Amino acid sequence: MSLEPLAQALREQALRYPEAYEESPWGERVVKVNDRIFLFSGLMDGVLHLTVRLPHSGFTVLAAPFAKPAGYGLARTGWVSLTLDSARTVSRDELVAWIDESYRAVAPRRLVAGLPPEGPPPATAHRGKLPPVKARVAVASDDPLRCGRAETEFRRVGIQVMALGGPRPELLEGLEADPPAALIVDAGRRTPAGIELARVLLESIPELPIVFAGVRDARMERQLLEQIPGARCIRKPPGDPALVQAVAQAIL
């Protein structure tokens, strides 16, 4: 039985935490809060690999045959690596509890203070009546998970997301006829094609706000602004709540 459904469910659980977001450096999925990783997750040859920080339960978990101290010196601060070849290796409840402990060990105190005293956020934590759509933004990214995260977070503030690939003629015609309120380019996942897309759109929509998300450092910011002067550069990825709020305040 494939472990992909379990891996996806655990990532979704991790993303329910306040200000959590997902990235994919080194070909491995990680979930972060405040620029710090609290969950490594990857599937390789049908085996699910997870790494979490367990400062309280780590010694107990390490007694299990599927657990070992994390490499690269992480074990010194309580990081544990789990290798699962079956969904029956360990219960999902235990995995969720370990993700919860890892988040609490990594997240800022102000975020942890808002969590329930025990247990992770429930699946219904962010559900409820969605606000009406008040605007539409375009997001250019090669990462479907980042696009999905952006769609979820923007929809919570009444903004619809249109996920874009390359600058196809028919796509550009549609955007020119019905322009979005802003174009968000994932600088970490679609930089060359995203720059070209922004340049082409600006030719027909000169006032279109351009936001580069996931900008790694000042050097990248300078390079992007040389290509697209007047663009806004933000370090957070496209679906980060802070970025969503900044864009919403600018366009609504």
PDB file of C-alpha atoms in Angstrom:
ATOM      1  CA  MET A   1       0.000   0.000   0.000  1.00  0.00           C
ATOM      2  CA  SER A   2       1.327   3.438  -0.964  1.00  0.00           C
ATOM      3  CA  LEU A   3       2.397   5.732   1.871  1.00  0.00           C
ATOM      4  CA  GLU A   4       1.672   8.847  -0.191  1.00  0.00           C
ATOM      5  CA  PRO A   5      -1.801   9.363   1.400  1.00  0.00           C
ATOM      6  CA  LEU A   6      -0.255   9.207   4.878  1.00  0.00           C
ATOM      7  CA  ALA A   7       2.552  11.582   3.889  1.00  0.00           C
ATOM      8  CA  GLN A   8       0.043  14.039   2.442  1.00  0.00           C
ATOM      9  CA  ALA A   9      -2.221  13.804   5.508  1.00  0.00           C
ATOM     10  CA  LEU A  10       0.700  14.500   7.852  1.00  0.00           C
ATOM     11  CA  ARG A  11       1.818  17.519   5.823  1.00  0.00           C
ATOM     12  CA  GLU A  12      -1.737  18.859   5.830  1.00  0.00           C
ATOM     13  CA  GLN A  13      -1.848  18.387   9.603  1.00  0.00           C
ATOM     14  CA  ALA A  14       1.421  20.282   9.982  1.00  0.00           C
ATOM     15  CA  LEU A  15       0.107  23.121   7.820  1.00  0.00           C
ATOM     16  CA  ARG A  16      -2.848  23.660  10.187  1.00  0.00           C
ATOM     17  CA  TYR A  17      -0.530  25.247  12.722  1.00  0.00           C
ATOM     18  CA  PRO A  18      -0.381  29.047  12.951  1.00  0.00           C
ATOM     19  CA  GLU A  19       1.877  30.592  10.289  1.00  0.00           C
ATOM     20  CA  ALA A  20       3.080  27.185   9.051  1.00  0.00           C
ATOM     21  CA  TYR A  21       4.063  26.900   5.398  1.00  0.00           C
ATOM     22  CA  GLU A  22       5.702  24.347   3.135  1.00  0.00           C
ATOM     23  CA  GLU A  23       8.866  24.499   1.046  1.00  0.00           C
ATOM     24  CA  SER A  24      10.858  22.001  -0.975  1.00  0.00           C
ATOM     25  CA  PRO A  25      14.614  22.573  -0.676  1.00  0.00           C
ATOM     26  CA  TRP A  26      16.990  19.692  -1.489  1.00  0.00           C
ATOM     27  CA  GLY A  27      14.123  17.727  -3.128  1.00  0.00           C
ATOM     28  CA  GLU A  28      12.529  17.063   0.272  1.00  0.00           C
ATOM     29  CA  ARG A  29       9.309  18.528   1.653  1.00  0.00           C
ATOM     30  CA  VAL A  30       9.735  20.595   4.797  1.00  0.00           C
ATOM     31  CA  VAL A  31       7.172  22.490   6.853  1.00  0.00           C
ATOM     32  CA  LYS A  32       8.361  25.683   8.527  1.00  0.00           C
ATOM     33  CA  VAL A  33       7.247  28.319  10.970  1.00  0.00           C
ATOM     34  CA  ASN A  34       9.071  31.625  11.339  1.00  0.00           C
ATOM     35  CA  ASP A  35      11.713  30.408   8.825  1.00  0.00           C
ATOM     36  CA  ARG A  36      12.492  27.364  11.009  1.00  0.00           C
ATOM     37  CA  ILE A  37      11.773  23.771   9.993  1.00  0.00           C
ATOM     38  CA  PHE A  38       9.668  21.614  12.308  1.00  0.00           C
ATOM     39  CA  LEU A  39       8.936  18.721   9.919  1.00  0.00           C
ATOM     40  CA  PHE A  40      11.046  17.021   7.262  1.00  0.00           C
ATOM     41  CA  SER A  41       9.016  14.665   5.059  1.00  0.00           C
ATOM     42  CA  GLY A  42      10.061  12.627   2.039  1.00  0.00           C
ATOM     43  CA  LEU A  43       9.087   9.469   0.140  1.00  0.00           C
ATOM     44  CA  MET A  44      11.852   7.379  -1.405  1.00  0.00           C
ATOM     45  CA  ASP A  45      11.362   3.950  -2.982  1.00  0.00           C
ATOM     46  CA  GLY A  46       8.021   3.599  -1.215  1.00  0.00           C
ATOM     47  CA  VAL A  47       9.466   4.384   2.227  1.00  0.00           C
ATOM     48  CA  LEU A  48       8.316   7.416   4.202  1.00  0.00           C
ATOM     49  CA  HIS A  49      11.065   9.368   5.971  1.00  0.00           C
ATOM     50  CA  LEU A  50      10.112  11.900   8.642  1.00  0.00           C
ATOM     51  CA  THR A  51      12.294  13.981  10.927  1.00  0.00           C
ATOM     52  CA  VAL A  52      10.863  15.888  13.894  1.00  0.00           C
ATOM     53  CA  ARG A  53      12.228  17.613  16.971  1.00  0.00           C
ATOM     54  CA  LEU A  54      11.200  15.752  20.136  1.00  0.00           C
ATOM     55  CA  PRO A  55      12.857  17.346  23.168  1.00  0.00           C
ATOM     56  CA  HIS A  56      10.480  15.561  25.600  1.00  0.00           C
ATOM     57  CA  SER A  57       9.585  12.203  24.065  1.00  0.00           C
ATOM     58  CA  GLY A  58      12.713  11.703  21.979  1.00  0.00           C
ATOM     59  CA  PHE A  59      14.426   9.184  24.248  1.00  0.00           C
ATOM     60  CA  THR A  60      11.303   7.038  24.380  1.00  0.00           C
ATOM     61  CA  VAL A  61      10.743   7.209  20.619  1.00  0.00           C
ATOM     62  CA  LEU A  62      14.360   6.255  19.915  1.00  0.00           C
ATOM     63  CA  ALA A  63      13.719   2.873  21.523  1.00  0.00           C
ATOM     64  CA  ALA A  64      11.522   1.968  18.528  1.00  0.00           C
ATOM     65  CA  PRO A  65      13.188   0.064  15.642  1.00  0.00           C
ATOM     66  CA  PHE A  66      11.991   2.610  13.057  1.00  0.00           C
ATOM     67  CA  ALA A  67      13.597   5.598  14.846  1.00  0.00           C
ATOM     68  CA  LYS A  68      17.172   6.856  15.031  1.00  0.00           C
ATOM     69  CA  PRO A  69      18.961  10.070  15.999  1.00  0.00           C
ATOM     70  CA  ALA A  70      18.864  12.609  13.177  1.00  0.00           C
ATOM     71  CA  GLY A  71      22.068  13.267  11.281  1.00  0.00           C
ATOM     72  CA  TYR A  72      24.026  16.459  10.589  1.00  0.00           C
ATOM     73  CA  GLY A  73      24.333  17.161  14.325  1.00  0.00           C
ATOM     74  CA  LEU A  74      20.567  17.690  14.751  1.00  0.00           C
ATOM     75  CA  ALA A  75      20.288  14.894  17.312  1.00  0.00           C
ATOM     76  CA  ARG A  76      21.971  17.110  19.909  1.00  0.00           C
ATOM     77  CA  THR A  77      18.852  19.270  20.058  1.00  0.00           C
ATOM     78  CA  GLY A  78      16.340  16.432  20.103  1.00  0.00           C
ATOM     79  CA  TRP A  79      15.765  15.706  16.414  1.00  0.00           C
ATOM     80  CA  VAL A  80      14.657  12.162  15.598  1.00  0.00           C
ATOM     81  CA  SER A  81      14.421  10.510  12.169  1.00  0.00           C
ATOM     82  CA  LEU A  82      11.638   8.006  11.474  1.00  0.00           C
ATOM     83  CA  THR A  83      11.696   5.442   8.659  1.00  0.00           C
ATOM     84  CA  LEU A  84       8.295   3.926   7.885  1.00  0.00           C
ATOM     85  CA  ASP A  85       7.771   1.194   5.292  1.00  0.00           C
ATOM     86  CA  SER A  86       4.117   0.660   6.153  1.00  0.00           C
ATOM     87  CA  ALA A  87       1.208   2.742   7.410  1.00  0.00           C
ATOM     88  CA  ARG A  88       0.903   0.145  10.178  1.00  0.00           C
ATOM     89  CA  THR A  89       4.434   0.700  11.478  1.00  0.00           C
ATOM     90  CA  VAL A  90       3.175   3.299  13.954  1.00  0.00           C
ATOM     91  CA  SER A  91      -0.232   4.824  14.548  1.00  0.00           C
ATOM     92  CA  ARG A  92      -1.186   8.053  12.833  1.00  0.00           C
ATOM     93  CA  ASP A  93      -2.161   9.532  16.206  1.00  0.00           C
ATOM     94  CA  GLU A  94       1.394   9.051  17.458  1.00  0.00           C
ATOM     95  CA  LEU A  95       2.823  10.683  14.334  1.00  0.00           C
ATOM     96  CA  VAL A  96       0.464  13.638  14.735  1.00  0.00           C
ATOM     97  CA  ALA A  97       1.471  13.975  18.389  1.00  0.00           C
ATOM     98  CA  TRP A  98       5.162  14.046  17.433  1.00  0.00           C
ATOM     99  CA  ILE A  99       4.535  16.732  14.810  1.00  0.00           C
ATOM    100  CA  ASP A 100       2.708  18.702  17.507  1.00  0.00           C
ATOM    101  CA  GLU A 101       5.661  18.394  19.889  1.00  0.00           C
ATOM    102  CA  SER A 102       8.054  19.437  17.127  1.00  0.00           C
ATOM    103  CA  TYR A 103       6.023  22.546  16.259  1.00  0.00           C
ATOM    104  CA  ARG A 104       5.838  23.603  19.900  1.00  0.00           C
ATOM    105  CA  ALA A 105       9.608  23.153  20.228  1.00  0.00           C
ATOM    106  CA  VAL A 106      10.361  25.348  17.211  1.00  0.00           C
ATOM    107  CA  ALA A 107       7.590  27.963  16.937  1.00  0.00           C
ATOM    108  CA  PRO A 108       7.769  31.376  18.639  1.00  0.00           C
ATOM    109  CA  ARG A 109       6.193  31.489  22.091  1.00  0.00           C
ATOM    110  CA  ARG A 110       3.463  33.882  20.935  1.00  0.00           C
ATOM    111  CA  LEU A 111       2.198  31.217  18.495  1.00  0.00           C
ATOM    112  CA  VAL A 112       2.490  28.329  20.936  1.00  0.00           C
ATOM    113  CA  ALA A 113       0.549  30.347  23.518  1.00  0.00           C
ATOM    114  CA  GLY A 114      -2.464  30.371  21.214  1.00  0.00           C
ATOM    115  CA  LEU A 115      -2.584  26.577  20.808  1.00  0.00           C
ATOM    116  CA  PRO A 116      -4.813  24.235  22.798  1.00  0.00           C
ATOM    117  CA  PRO A 117      -3.047  23.098  26.019  1.00  0.00           C
ATOM    118  CA  GLU A 118      -2.856  19.542  24.691  1.00  0.00           C
ATOM    119  CA  GLY A 119      -3.013  18.141  21.207  1.00  0.00           C
ATOM    120  CA  PRO A 120      -2.702  19.595  17.699  1.00  0.00           C
ATOM    121  CA  PRO A 121      -5.147  21.925  15.971  1.00  0.00           C
ATOM    122  CA  PRO A 122      -8.222  19.963  14.824  1.00  0.00           C
ATOM    123  CA  ALA A 123      -8.986  19.410  11.164  1.00  0.00           C
ATOM    124  CA  THR A 124     -11.758  21.993  11.391  1.00  0.00           C
ATOM    125  CA  ALA A 125      -9.467  24.695  12.772  1.00  0.00           C
ATOM    126  CA  HIS A 126      -9.673  26.882   9.654  1.00  0.00           C
ATOM    127  CA  ARG A 127     -13.034  25.790   8.292  1.00  0.00           C
ATOM    128  CA  GLY A 128     -16.180  27.843   8.271  1.00  0.00           C
ATOM    129  CA  LYS A 129     -17.970  30.239   5.984  1.00  0.00           C
ATOM    130  CA  LEU A 130     -15.591  31.718   3.450  1.00  0.00           C
ATOM    131  CA  PRO A 131     -15.762  35.426   2.639  1.00  0.00           C
ATOM    132  CA  PRO A 132     -17.076  36.487  -0.786  1.00  0.00           C
ATOM    133  CA  VAL A 133     -14.524  36.860  -3.562  1.00  0.00           C
ATOM    134  CA  LYS A 134     -13.415  40.488  -3.683  1.00  0.00           C
ATOM    135  CA  ALA A 135     -10.382  40.270  -5.997  1.00  0.00           C
ATOM    136  CA  ARG A 136      -8.262  37.883  -8.044  1.00  0.00           C
ATOM    137  CA  VAL A 137      -4.495  37.454  -8.130  1.00  0.00           C
ATOM    138  CA  ALA A 138      -2.289  35.369 -10.414  1.00  0.00           C
ATOM    139  CA  VAL A 139       0.420  33.140  -8.917  1.00  0.00           C
ATOM    140  CA  ALA A 140       3.287  31.855 -11.074  1.00  0.00           C
ATOM    141  CA  SER A 141       4.953  28.823  -9.481  1.00  0.00           C
ATOM    142  CA  ASP A 142       6.133  25.379 -10.565  1.00  0.00           C
ATOM    143  CA  ASP A 143       5.279  23.916  -7.161  1.00  0.00           C
ATOM    144  CA  PRO A 144       1.658  22.649  -6.981  1.00  0.00           C
ATOM    145  CA  LEU A 145       1.784  22.469  -3.194  1.00  0.00           C
ATOM    146  CA  ARG A 146       2.815  26.104  -2.960  1.00  0.00           C
ATOM    147  CA  CYS A 147       0.027  27.041  -5.377  1.00  0.00           C
ATOM    148  CA  GLY A 148      -2.469  25.056  -3.316  1.00  0.00           C
ATOM    149  CA  ARG A 149      -1.323  26.729  -0.130  1.00  0.00           C
ATOM    150  CA  ALA A 150      -1.641  30.141  -1.782  1.00  0.00           C
ATOM    151  CA  GLU A 151      -5.153  29.318  -3.004  1.00  0.00           C
ATOM    152  CA  THR A 152      -6.204  28.299   0.516  1.00  0.00           C
ATOM    153  CA  GLU A 153      -4.722  31.317   2.307  1.00  0.00           C
ATOM    154  CA  PHE A 154      -5.883  33.922  -0.212  1.00  0.00           C
ATOM    155  CA  ARG A 155      -9.398  32.467  -0.271  1.00  0.00           C
ATOM    156  CA  ARG A 156      -9.658  33.057   3.480  1.00  0.00           C
ATOM    157  CA  VAL A 157      -9.432  36.796   2.863  1.00  0.00           C
ATOM    158  CA  GLY A 158     -11.747  36.781  -0.151  1.00  0.00           C
ATOM    159  CA  ILE A 159      -9.120  36.691  -2.912  1.00  0.00           C
ATOM    160  CA  GLN A 160      -9.241  34.133  -5.710  1.00  0.00           C
ATOM    161  CA  VAL A 161      -5.995  32.664  -7.077  1.00  0.00           C
ATOM    162  CA  MET A 162      -5.254  31.812 -10.685  1.00  0.00           C
ATOM    163  CA  ALA A 163      -2.254  29.465 -10.880  1.00  0.00           C
ATOM    164  CA  LEU A 164      -0.069  30.127 -13.926  1.00  0.00           C
ATOM    165  CA  GLY A 165       2.514  28.212 -15.870  1.00  0.00           C
ATOM    166  CA  GLY A 166       4.565  29.804 -18.630  1.00  0.00           C
ATOM    167  CA  PRO A 167       3.579  32.831 -20.741  1.00  0.00           C
ATOM    168  CA  ARG A 168       1.349  30.959 -23.223  1.00  0.00           C
ATOM    169  CA  PRO A 169      -0.359  33.182 -25.830  1.00  0.00           C
ATOM    170  CA  GLU A 170      -3.895  32.101 -24.922  1.00  0.00           C
ATOM    171  CA  LEU A 171      -3.181  32.611 -21.231  1.00  0.00           C
ATOM    172  CA  LEU A 172      -1.820  36.097 -21.808  1.00  0.00           C
ATOM    173  CA  GLU A 173      -4.828  37.052 -23.900  1.00  0.00           C
ATOM    174  CA  GLY A 174      -7.137  36.032 -21.075  1.00  0.00           C
ATOM    175  CA  LEU A 175      -5.136  37.996 -18.504  1.00  0.00           C
ATOM    176  CA  GLU A 176      -5.043  41.073 -20.693  1.00  0.00           C
ATOM    177  CA  ALA A 177      -8.800  40.940 -21.195  1.00  0.00           C
ATOM    178  CA  ASP A 178      -9.485  40.340 -17.498  1.00  0.00           C
ATOM    179  CA  PRO A 179      -6.347  41.419 -15.603  1.00  0.00           C
ATOM    180  CA  PRO A 180      -5.710  40.214 -12.040  1.00  0.00           C
ATOM    181  CA  ALA A 181      -5.249  42.655  -9.176  1.00  0.00           C
ATOM    182  CA  ALA A 182      -1.625  41.517  -8.824  1.00  0.00           C
ATOM    183  CA  LEU A 183       0.886  38.984 -10.144  1.00  0.00           C
ATOM    184  CA  ILE A 184       2.822  36.972  -7.554  1.00  0.00           C
ATOM    185  CA  VAL A 185       5.944  35.258  -8.878  1.00  0.00           C
ATOM    186  CA  ASP A 186       7.452  32.438  -6.807  1.00  0.00           C
ATOM    187  CA  ALA A 187      11.103  33.481  -6.942  1.00  0.00           C
ATOM    188  CA  GLY A 188      12.217  30.139  -5.556  1.00  0.00           C
ATOM    189  CA  ARG A 189      10.338  27.991  -8.074  1.00  0.00           C
ATOM    190  CA  ARG A 190       9.759  29.925 -11.287  1.00  0.00           C
ATOM    191  CA  THR A 191      12.221  32.774 -11.504  1.00  0.00           C
ATOM    192  CA  PRO A 192      13.178  32.893 -15.237  1.00  0.00           C
ATOM    193  CA  ALA A 193       9.703  32.120 -16.596  1.00  0.00           C
ATOM    194  CA  GLY A 194       8.102  34.299 -13.926  1.00  0.00           C
ATOM    195  CA  ILE A 195      10.256  37.284 -14.880  1.00  0.00           C
ATOM    196  CA  GLU A 196       9.349  36.818 -18.528  1.00  0.00           C
ATOM    197  CA  LEU A 197       5.674  36.533 -17.637  1.00  0.00           C
ATOM    198  CA  ALA A 198       5.851  39.732 -15.574  1.00  0.00           C
ATOM    199  CA  ARG A 199       7.661  41.575 -18.372  1.00  0.00           C
ATOM    200  CA  VAL A 200       5.119  40.532 -21.011  1.00  0.00           C
ATOM    201  CA  LEU A 201       2.125  41.415 -18.824  1.00  0.00           C
ATOM    202  CA  LEU A 202       3.550  44.808 -17.931  1.00  0.00           C
ATOM    203  CA  GLU A 203       3.702  45.684 -21.617  1.00  0.00           C
ATOM    204  CA  SER A 204      -0.097  45.527 -21.848  1.00  0.00           C
ATOM    205  CA  ILE A 205      -0.950  46.225 -18.159  1.00  0.00           C
ATOM    206  CA  PRO A 206       1.664  48.815 -17.072  1.00  0.00           C
ATOM    207  CA  GLU A 207       0.079  49.396 -13.641  1.00  0.00           C
ATOM    208  CA  LEU A 208      -0.070  45.697 -12.694  1.00  0.00           C
ATOM    209  CA  PRO A 209       1.514  45.190  -9.219  1.00  0.00           C
ATOM    210  CA  ILE A 210       4.273  42.558  -9.317  1.00  0.00           C
ATOM    211  CA  VAL A 211       5.278  40.715  -6.135  1.00  0.00           C
ATOM    212  CA  PHE A 212       8.278  38.370  -5.989  1.00  0.00           C
ATOM    213  CA  ALA A 213       7.715  35.872  -3.172  1.00  0.00           C
ATOM    214  CA  GLY A 214      10.283  33.597  -1.539  1.00  0.00           C
ATOM    215  CA  VAL A 215      13.189  35.969  -2.251  1.00  0.00           C
ATOM    216  CA  ARG A 216      16.198  34.372  -0.570  1.00  0.00           C
ATOM    217  CA  ASP A 217      18.471  37.340   0.102  1.00  0.00           C
ATOM    218  CA  ALA A 218      19.414  40.917  -0.770  1.00  0.00           C
ATOM    219  CA  ARG A 219      21.429  39.795  -3.783  1.00  0.00           C
ATOM    220  CA  MET A 220      18.445  38.040  -5.338  1.00  0.00           C
ATOM    221  CA  GLU A 221      16.294  41.077  -4.581  1.00  0.00           C
ATOM    222  CA  ARG A 222      18.715  43.356  -6.440  1.00  0.00           C
ATOM    223  CA  GLN A 223      18.771  41.010  -9.432  1.00  0.00           C
ATOM    224  CA  LEU A 224      14.986  40.831  -9.587  1.00  0.00           C
ATOM    225  CA  LEU A 225      14.551  44.593  -9.319  1.00  0.00           C
ATOM    226  CA  GLU A 226      17.045  45.079 -12.133  1.00  0.00           C
ATOM    227  CA  GLN A 227      14.764  42.927 -14.298  1.00  0.00           C
ATOM    228  CA  ILE A 228      11.435  44.329 -13.069  1.00  0.00           C
ATOM    229  CA  PRO A 229      11.905  47.809 -11.543  1.00  0.00           C
ATOM    230  CA  GLY A 230       9.172  48.755  -9.104  1.00  0.00           C
ATOM    231  CA  ALA A 231       8.320  45.194  -8.145  1.00  0.00           C
ATOM    232  CA  ARG A 232       7.907  44.294  -4.492  1.00  0.00           C
ATOM    233  CA  CYS A 233      10.168  41.585  -3.026  1.00  0.00           C
ATOM    234  CA  ILE A 234       9.072  39.515  -0.013  1.00  0.00           C
ATOM    235  CA  ARG A 235      11.036  36.750   1.712  1.00  0.00           C
ATOM    236  CA  LYS A 236       7.947  34.662   2.516  1.00  0.00           C
ATOM    237  CA  PRO A 237       6.591  32.046   0.032  1.00  0.00           C
ATOM    238  CA  PRO A 238       3.350  32.711  -1.932  1.00  0.00           C
ATOM    239  CA  GLY A 239       1.007  31.113   0.599  1.00  0.00           C
ATOM    240  CA  ASP A 240       2.513  32.549   3.770  1.00  0.00           C
ATOM    241  CA  PRO A 241      -0.167  34.353   5.830  1.00  0.00           C
ATOM    242  CA  ALA A 242       2.050  37.434   6.240  1.00  0.00           C
ATOM    243  CA  LEU A 243       2.470  37.742   2.461  1.00  0.00           C
ATOM    244  CA  VAL A 244      -1.255  37.180   1.917  1.00  0.00           C
ATOM    245  CA  GLN A 245      -2.123  39.957   4.369  1.00  0.00           C
ATOM    246  CA  ALA A 246       0.386  42.349   2.770  1.00  0.00           C
ATOM    247  CA  VAL A 247      -1.034  41.726  -0.713  1.00  0.00           C
ATOM    248  CA  ALA A 248      -4.617  41.939   0.543  1.00  0.00           C
ATOM    249  CA  GLN A 249      -3.980  45.304   2.204  1.00  0.00           C
ATOM    250  CA  ALA A 250      -2.464  46.621  -1.019  1.00  0.00           C
ATOM    251  CA  ILE A 251      -5.206  45.559  -3.430  1.00  0.00           C
ATOM    252  CA  LEU A 252      -8.465  45.509  -1.440  1.00  0.00           C
TER     253      LEU A 252
END
